XYZ file of C-alpha atoms in Angstrom:
457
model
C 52.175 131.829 5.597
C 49.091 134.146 5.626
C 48.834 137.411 4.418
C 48.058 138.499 7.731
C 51.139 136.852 9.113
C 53.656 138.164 6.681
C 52.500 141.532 7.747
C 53.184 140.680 10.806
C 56.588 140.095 10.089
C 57.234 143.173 8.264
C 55.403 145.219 10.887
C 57.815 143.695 13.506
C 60.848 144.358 11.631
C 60.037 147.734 11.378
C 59.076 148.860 14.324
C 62.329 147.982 15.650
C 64.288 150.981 16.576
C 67.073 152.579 15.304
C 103.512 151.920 -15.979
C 107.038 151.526 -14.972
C 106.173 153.316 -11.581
C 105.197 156.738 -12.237
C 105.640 159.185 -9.760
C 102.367 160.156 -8.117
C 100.630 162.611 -9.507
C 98.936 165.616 -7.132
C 95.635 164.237 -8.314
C 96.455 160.685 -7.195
C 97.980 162.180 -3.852
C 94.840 164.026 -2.722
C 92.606 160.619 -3.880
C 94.555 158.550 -1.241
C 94.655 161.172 1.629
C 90.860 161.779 0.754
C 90.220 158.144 1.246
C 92.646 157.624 4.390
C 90.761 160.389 6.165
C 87.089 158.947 5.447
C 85.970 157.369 8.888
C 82.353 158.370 9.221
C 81.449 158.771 12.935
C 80.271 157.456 14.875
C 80.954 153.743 14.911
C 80.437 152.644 18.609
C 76.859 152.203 17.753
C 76.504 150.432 14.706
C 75.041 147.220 16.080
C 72.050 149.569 16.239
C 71.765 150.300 13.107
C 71.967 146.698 11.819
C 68.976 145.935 13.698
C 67.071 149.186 12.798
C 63.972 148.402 11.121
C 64.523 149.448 7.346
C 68.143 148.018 7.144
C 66.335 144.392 7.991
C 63.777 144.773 5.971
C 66.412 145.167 2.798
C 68.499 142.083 4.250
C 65.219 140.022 4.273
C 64.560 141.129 0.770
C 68.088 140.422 -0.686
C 68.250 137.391 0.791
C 64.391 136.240 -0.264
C 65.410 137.275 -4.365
C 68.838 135.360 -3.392
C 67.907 132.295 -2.584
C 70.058 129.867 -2.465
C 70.945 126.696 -0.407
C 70.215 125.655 3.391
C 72.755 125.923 5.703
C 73.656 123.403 8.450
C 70.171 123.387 9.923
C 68.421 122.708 7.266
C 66.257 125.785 6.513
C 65.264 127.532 3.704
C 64.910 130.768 2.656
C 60.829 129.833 2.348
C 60.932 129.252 5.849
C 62.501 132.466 7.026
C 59.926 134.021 7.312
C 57.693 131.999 10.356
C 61.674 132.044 12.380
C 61.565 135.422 12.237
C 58.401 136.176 13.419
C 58.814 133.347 16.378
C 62.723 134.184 17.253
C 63.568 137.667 15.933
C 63.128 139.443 19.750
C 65.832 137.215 20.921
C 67.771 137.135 18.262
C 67.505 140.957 18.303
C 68.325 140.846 21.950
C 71.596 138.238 21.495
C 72.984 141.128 18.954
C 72.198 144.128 21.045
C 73.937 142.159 23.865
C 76.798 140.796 21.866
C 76.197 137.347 21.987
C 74.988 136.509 19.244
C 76.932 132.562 18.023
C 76.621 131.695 14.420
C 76.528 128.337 13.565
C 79.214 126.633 11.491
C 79.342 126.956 7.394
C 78.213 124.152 5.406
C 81.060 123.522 3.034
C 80.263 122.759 -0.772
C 82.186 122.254 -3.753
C 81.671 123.879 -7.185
C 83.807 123.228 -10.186
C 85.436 126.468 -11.762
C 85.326 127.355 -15.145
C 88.750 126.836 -15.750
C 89.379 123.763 -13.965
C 89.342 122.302 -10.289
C 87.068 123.295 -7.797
C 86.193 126.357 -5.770
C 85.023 125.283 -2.160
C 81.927 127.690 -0.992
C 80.742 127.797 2.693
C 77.141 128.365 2.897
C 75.573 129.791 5.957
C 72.447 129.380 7.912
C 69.722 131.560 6.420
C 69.104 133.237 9.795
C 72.814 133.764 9.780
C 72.821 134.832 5.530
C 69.945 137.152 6.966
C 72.039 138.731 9.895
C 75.283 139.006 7.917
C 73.716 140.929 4.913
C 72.382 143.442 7.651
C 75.815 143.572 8.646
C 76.833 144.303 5.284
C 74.517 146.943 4.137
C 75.813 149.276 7.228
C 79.295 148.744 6.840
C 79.485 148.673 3.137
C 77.447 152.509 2.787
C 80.297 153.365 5.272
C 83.118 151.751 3.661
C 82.633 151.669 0.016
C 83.201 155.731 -0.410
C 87.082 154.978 1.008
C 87.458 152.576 -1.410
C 89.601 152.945 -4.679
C 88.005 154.091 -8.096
C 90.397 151.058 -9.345
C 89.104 148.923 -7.123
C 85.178 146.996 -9.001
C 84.313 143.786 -7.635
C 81.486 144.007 -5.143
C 80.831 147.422 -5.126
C 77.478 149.317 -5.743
C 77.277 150.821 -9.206
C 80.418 148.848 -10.362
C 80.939 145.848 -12.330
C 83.580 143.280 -14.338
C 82.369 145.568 -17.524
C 84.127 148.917 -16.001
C 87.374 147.238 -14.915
C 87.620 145.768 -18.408
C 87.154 149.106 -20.106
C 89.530 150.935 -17.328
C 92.372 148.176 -18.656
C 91.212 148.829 -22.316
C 92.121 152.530 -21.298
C 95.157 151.718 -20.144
C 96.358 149.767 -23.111
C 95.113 152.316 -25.756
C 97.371 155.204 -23.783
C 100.362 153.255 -23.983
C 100.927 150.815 -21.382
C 101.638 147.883 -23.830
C 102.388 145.521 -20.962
C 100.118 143.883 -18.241
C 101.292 142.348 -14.384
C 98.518 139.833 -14.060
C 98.721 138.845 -10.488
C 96.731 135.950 -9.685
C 96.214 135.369 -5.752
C 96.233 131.570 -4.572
C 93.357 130.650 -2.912
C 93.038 133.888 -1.525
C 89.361 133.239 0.363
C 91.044 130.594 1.786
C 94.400 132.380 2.883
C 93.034 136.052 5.052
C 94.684 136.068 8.143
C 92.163 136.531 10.924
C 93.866 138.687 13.462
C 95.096 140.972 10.461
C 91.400 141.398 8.985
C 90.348 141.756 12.293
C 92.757 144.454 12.804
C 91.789 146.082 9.490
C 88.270 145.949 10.685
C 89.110 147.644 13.922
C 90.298 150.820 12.740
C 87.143 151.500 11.007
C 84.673 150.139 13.878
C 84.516 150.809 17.685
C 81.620 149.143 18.297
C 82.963 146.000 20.063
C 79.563 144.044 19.900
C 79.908 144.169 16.127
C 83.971 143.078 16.474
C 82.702 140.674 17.962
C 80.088 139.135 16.023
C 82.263 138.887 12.768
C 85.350 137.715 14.700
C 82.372 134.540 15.432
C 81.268 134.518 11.767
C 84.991 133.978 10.668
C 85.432 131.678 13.493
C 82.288 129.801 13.317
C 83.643 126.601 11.852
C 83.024 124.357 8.637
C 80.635 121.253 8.488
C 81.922 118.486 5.808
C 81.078 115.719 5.887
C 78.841 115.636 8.774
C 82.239 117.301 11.382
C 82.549 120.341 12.108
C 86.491 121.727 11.811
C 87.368 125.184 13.362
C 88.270 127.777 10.783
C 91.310 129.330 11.587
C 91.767 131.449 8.132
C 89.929 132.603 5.424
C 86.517 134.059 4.566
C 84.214 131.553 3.215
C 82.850 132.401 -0.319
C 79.510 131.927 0.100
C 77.982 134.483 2.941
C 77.224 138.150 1.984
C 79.884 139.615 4.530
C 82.527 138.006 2.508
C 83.337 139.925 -0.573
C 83.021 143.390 1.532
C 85.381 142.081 3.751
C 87.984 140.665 0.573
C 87.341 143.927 -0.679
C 88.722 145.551 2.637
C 91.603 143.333 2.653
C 92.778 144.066 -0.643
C 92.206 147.456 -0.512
C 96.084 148.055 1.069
C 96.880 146.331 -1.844
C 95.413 149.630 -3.792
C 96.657 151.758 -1.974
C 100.038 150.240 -2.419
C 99.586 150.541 -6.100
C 97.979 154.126 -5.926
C 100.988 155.286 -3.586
C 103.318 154.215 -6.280
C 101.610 155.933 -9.525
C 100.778 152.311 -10.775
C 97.843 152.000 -13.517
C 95.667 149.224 -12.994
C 91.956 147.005 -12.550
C 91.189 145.306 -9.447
C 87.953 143.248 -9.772
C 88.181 141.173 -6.465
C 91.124 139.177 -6.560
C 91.467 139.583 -10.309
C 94.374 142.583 -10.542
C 95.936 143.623 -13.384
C 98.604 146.263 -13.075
C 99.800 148.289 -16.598
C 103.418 149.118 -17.604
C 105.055 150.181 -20.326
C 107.643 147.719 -20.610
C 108.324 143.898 -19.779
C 111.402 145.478 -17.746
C 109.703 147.210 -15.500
C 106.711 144.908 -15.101
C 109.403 142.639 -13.844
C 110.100 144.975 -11.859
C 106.987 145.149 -10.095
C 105.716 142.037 -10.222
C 109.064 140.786 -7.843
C 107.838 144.158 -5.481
C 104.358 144.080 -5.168
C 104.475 139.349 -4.762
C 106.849 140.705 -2.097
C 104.504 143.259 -0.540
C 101.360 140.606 -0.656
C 103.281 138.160 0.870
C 105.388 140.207 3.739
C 102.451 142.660 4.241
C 98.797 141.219 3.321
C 100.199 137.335 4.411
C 98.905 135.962 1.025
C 100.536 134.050 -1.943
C 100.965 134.234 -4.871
C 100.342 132.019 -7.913
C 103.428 132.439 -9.559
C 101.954 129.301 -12.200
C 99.267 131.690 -13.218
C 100.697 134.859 -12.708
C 102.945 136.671 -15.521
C 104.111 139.653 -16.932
C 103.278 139.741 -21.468
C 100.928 141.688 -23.500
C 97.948 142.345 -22.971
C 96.732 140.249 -25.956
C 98.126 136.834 -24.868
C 96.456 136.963 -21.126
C 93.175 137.543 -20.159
C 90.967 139.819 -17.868
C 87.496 138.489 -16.324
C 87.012 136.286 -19.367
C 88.018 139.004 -21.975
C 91.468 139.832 -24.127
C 92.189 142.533 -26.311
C 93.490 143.189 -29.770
C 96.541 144.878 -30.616
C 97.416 148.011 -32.533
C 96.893 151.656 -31.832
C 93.541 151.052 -30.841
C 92.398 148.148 -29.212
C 89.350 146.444 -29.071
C 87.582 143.942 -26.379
C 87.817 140.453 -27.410
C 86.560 137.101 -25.768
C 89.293 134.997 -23.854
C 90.174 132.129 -25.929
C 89.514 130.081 -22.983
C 86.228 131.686 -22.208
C 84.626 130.660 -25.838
C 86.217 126.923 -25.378
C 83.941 126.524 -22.299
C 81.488 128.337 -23.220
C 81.624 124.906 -26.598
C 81.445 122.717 -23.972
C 79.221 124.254 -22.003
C 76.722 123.886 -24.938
C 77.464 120.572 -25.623
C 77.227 119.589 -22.528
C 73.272 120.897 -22.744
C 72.839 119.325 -25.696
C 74.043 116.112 -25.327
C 71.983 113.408 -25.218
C 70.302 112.259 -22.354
C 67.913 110.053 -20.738
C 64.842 111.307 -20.753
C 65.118 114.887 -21.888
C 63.722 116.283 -24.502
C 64.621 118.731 -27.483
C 62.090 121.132 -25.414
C 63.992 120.413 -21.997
C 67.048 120.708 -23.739
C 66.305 124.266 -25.887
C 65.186 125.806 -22.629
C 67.944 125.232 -20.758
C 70.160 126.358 -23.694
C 68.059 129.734 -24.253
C 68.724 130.505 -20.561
C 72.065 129.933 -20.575
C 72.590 132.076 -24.093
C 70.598 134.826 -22.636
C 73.270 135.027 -19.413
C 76.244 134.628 -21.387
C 75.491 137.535 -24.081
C 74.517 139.772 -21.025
C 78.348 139.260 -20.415
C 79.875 138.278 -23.318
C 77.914 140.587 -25.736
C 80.322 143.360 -24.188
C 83.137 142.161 -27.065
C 84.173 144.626 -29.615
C 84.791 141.426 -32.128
C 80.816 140.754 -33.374
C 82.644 137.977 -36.417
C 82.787 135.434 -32.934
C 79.608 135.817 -31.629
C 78.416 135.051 -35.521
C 80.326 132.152 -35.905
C 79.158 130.726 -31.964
C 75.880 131.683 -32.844
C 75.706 129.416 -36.643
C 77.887 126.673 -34.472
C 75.153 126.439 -31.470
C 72.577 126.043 -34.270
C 74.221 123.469 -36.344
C 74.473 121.562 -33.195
C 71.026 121.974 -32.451
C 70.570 120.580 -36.395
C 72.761 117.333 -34.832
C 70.291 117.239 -32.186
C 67.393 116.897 -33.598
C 68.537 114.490 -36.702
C 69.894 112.156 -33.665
C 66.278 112.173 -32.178
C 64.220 111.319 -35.283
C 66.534 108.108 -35.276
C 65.328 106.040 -38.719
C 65.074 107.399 -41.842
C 61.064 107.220 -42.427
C 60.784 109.671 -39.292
C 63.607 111.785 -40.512
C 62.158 112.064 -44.513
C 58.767 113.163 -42.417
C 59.830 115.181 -39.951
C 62.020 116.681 -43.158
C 58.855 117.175 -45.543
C 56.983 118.275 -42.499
C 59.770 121.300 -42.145
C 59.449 122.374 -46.091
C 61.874 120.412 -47.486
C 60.924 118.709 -51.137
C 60.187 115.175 -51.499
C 63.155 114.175 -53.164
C 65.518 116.378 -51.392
C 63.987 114.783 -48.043
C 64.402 111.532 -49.500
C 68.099 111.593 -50.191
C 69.026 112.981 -47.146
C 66.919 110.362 -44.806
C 68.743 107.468 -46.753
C 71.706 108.904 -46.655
C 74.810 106.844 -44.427
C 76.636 110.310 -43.639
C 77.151 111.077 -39.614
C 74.987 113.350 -37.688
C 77.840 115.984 -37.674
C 78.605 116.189 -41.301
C 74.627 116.036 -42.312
C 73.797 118.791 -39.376
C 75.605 121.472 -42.665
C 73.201 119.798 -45.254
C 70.791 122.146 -47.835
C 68.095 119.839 -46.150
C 68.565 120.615 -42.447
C 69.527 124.377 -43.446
C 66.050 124.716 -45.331
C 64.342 122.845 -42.333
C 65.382 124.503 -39.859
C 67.092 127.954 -40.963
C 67.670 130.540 -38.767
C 63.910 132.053 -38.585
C 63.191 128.898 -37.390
C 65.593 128.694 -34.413
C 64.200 132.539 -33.986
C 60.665 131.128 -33.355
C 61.155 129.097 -30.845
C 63.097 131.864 -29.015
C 66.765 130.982 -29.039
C 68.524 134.105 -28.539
C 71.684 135.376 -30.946
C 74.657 136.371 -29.580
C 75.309 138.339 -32.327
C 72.655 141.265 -33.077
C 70.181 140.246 -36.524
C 71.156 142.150 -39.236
């Protein structure tokens, strides 16, 4: 598209007008009733403000950095642009009028990190477009009601603070953990009672209406379309503001009964002092999820133990008077074979293609993982992920005359070179060798910018 034309867009967008249950303490009291009583007015015109010009121009942008796949029709995000500028009157007009018709999800299949799969729904860009203008209005209403315990999704909050609000709640005592684990809940939200959630907050009906249709919109698989009678799809930007709105009566559940705890989506961890009463509530609040929010739950993956032998968005803690962040065992087993998966060998890549998909991904996971308290692990990942790089490359040099070169060429002596090239010793066991150390120490794995997940002494 032309300079001229994207302009075009833009100007046309924005011309458009406009423990063991404590008892509740008097603090916690006034934080519910303050959050009950939020309802900014008015909301009988809201479908106004989702089409008012700056709010678009936002969703266009957030959708633009998010990429992401097609939809049902086809189109991507690179060709948002020329719809808009074509279709966006009537489009406009369809919303304004309240009917506006999404089309179906596409449904796609991811594998989780701890096993099985996680089934996304992607949506039409037009329709990604329309529901993070949705969004952007309700959340700026809605997120000020929400809990302080409440972090996934939320402006300013992230999997970081719940982790240190649990850490908080260990180190004062609470020396047990109820880790509820949902079942499927994207799958499971009841329609009618998300709808009814929705209602009490929002009088426009034009904007009832149009996410009653995006819940309702159906799922392609497999080239047929099925209705969808529960659940929000993961996959659409309405979706975790509208999770989040759904489980905040869980919160307020919890708040209203002096419980401690981290909510981070459907991750919720609730803190106790004793396995008694965390017992206790784990048999109250399953029953309140299930009788009241008409979810399940996981009772496989859900228990009440110390803190130390579950963990909480990837990270565990140590025990003692004062305990420290720790990485999930689970999280630094895939996190092994996430790296060898990268560095296996394959047809056709190279030790290039392969180091620069491994520097990305070690760049990502220390932006997470880097928040540990336990710096020996990331030392020990970081000299394992470069003695498998060591593998690596002796597997590529293949015979001995290009391994003695490549060797010599790297600093190593003659004779030292020598020995190792002829020697009958396995990839694995060589990758620890003085030679392959001296070639290829850890300035050189420095050079060609793999990052540490520990920080260089």
């Amino acid at each position: 598209m032309s300079e001229n034309r994207q302009n075009q867009v833009g100007l046309a967008l924005r011309n458009e007008r406009r423990g063991e249950a404590r008892k509740p303490t008097e603090g916690t009291a006034a934080r519910v009733a303050k959050r009950a009583a939020e309802s900014p007015a008015p909301t009988d015109k809201l479908m106004e403000e989702v089409v008012e010009g700056e709010n678009l121009k936002r969703a266009w942008k957030r959708v633009k950095a998010n990429k992401g796949s097609p939809g049902v029709d086809g189109m991507t995000v690179f060709a948002l642009k020329d719809y808009l500028n074509e279709h966006w009157p009537a489009i406009r007009e369809q919303l304004l009028m309240g009917k506006y018709q999404p089309q179906p999800v596409l449904r796609v299949e991811i594998e989780k990190p701890d096993g099985g799969m996680r089934k996304l729904g992607i949506p039409t860009v037009v329709d990604r477009f329309i529901q993070q203008a949705v969004m952007q209005v309700l959340q700026n209403r809605w997120d000020r009601t929400f809990s302080d315990s409440s972090y996934g999704f939320r402006p300013g909050r992230s999997a970081h603070q719940a982790v240190a609000r649990a850490q908080q709640y260990i180190a004062e005592g609470f020396t047990y953990v109820v880790d509820l684990d949902l079942e499927k809940f994207f799958d499971r939200v009841n329609h009618d009672k998300l709808m009814g959630q929705i209602a009490k907050r929002v009088e426009d009906k034009r904007l009832l209406k149009l996410i009653r249709a995006f819940l309702n919109a159906g799922v392609m698989e497999g080239g047929l379309v099925s209705p969808s009678v529960e659940g929000t799809p993961q996959g659409g930007p309405l979706s975790p503001l509208l999770s989040n709105l759904v489980l905040d009566e869980l919160d307020r559940e919890l708040e209203r009964r002096g419980h401690g705890f981290a909510r981070y989506a459907d991750d919720c961890n609730i803190y106790v002092r004793s396995e008694r009463a965390g017992q206790r509530v784990m048999e109250s609040i399953s029953n309140f999820i299930v009788m009241e929010l008409k979810l399940k739950v996981n009772s496989e993956k859900s228990a009440v133990a110390k803190p130390q032998e579950r963990k909480f968005l990837g990270f565990s803690f140590t025990g003692g008077a004062k305990p420290k962040r720790r990485i999930a065992p689970k999280a630094r087993q895939r996190f092994r074979e996430k790296v060898r998966e990268m560095t296996r060998r394959k047809k056709g890549d190279s030790m290039k293609q392969r180091v620069e998909e491994l520097r990305q991904y070690l760049r990502g996971w220390r932006g997470y993982f880097g928040y540990c308290e336990t710096p020996t692990v990331l030392q020990e990942l970081d000299s394992w992920v470069r003695r498998r790089l060591r593998c690596c490359y002796w597997i590529q040099w293949k015979t001995g005359r290009r391994r003695y070169d490549a060797l010599f060429r790297l600093g190593v002596s003659r004779e030292l070179a020598a020995n190792t090239a002829g020697s009958n010793r396995g990839p694995w066991y060589l990758s620890k060798s003085v030679a392959l150390r001296q070639a290829m120490p850890n300035a050189y794995f420095d050079s060609i910018g793999l990052p540490r997940l520990a920080a260089s002494r």
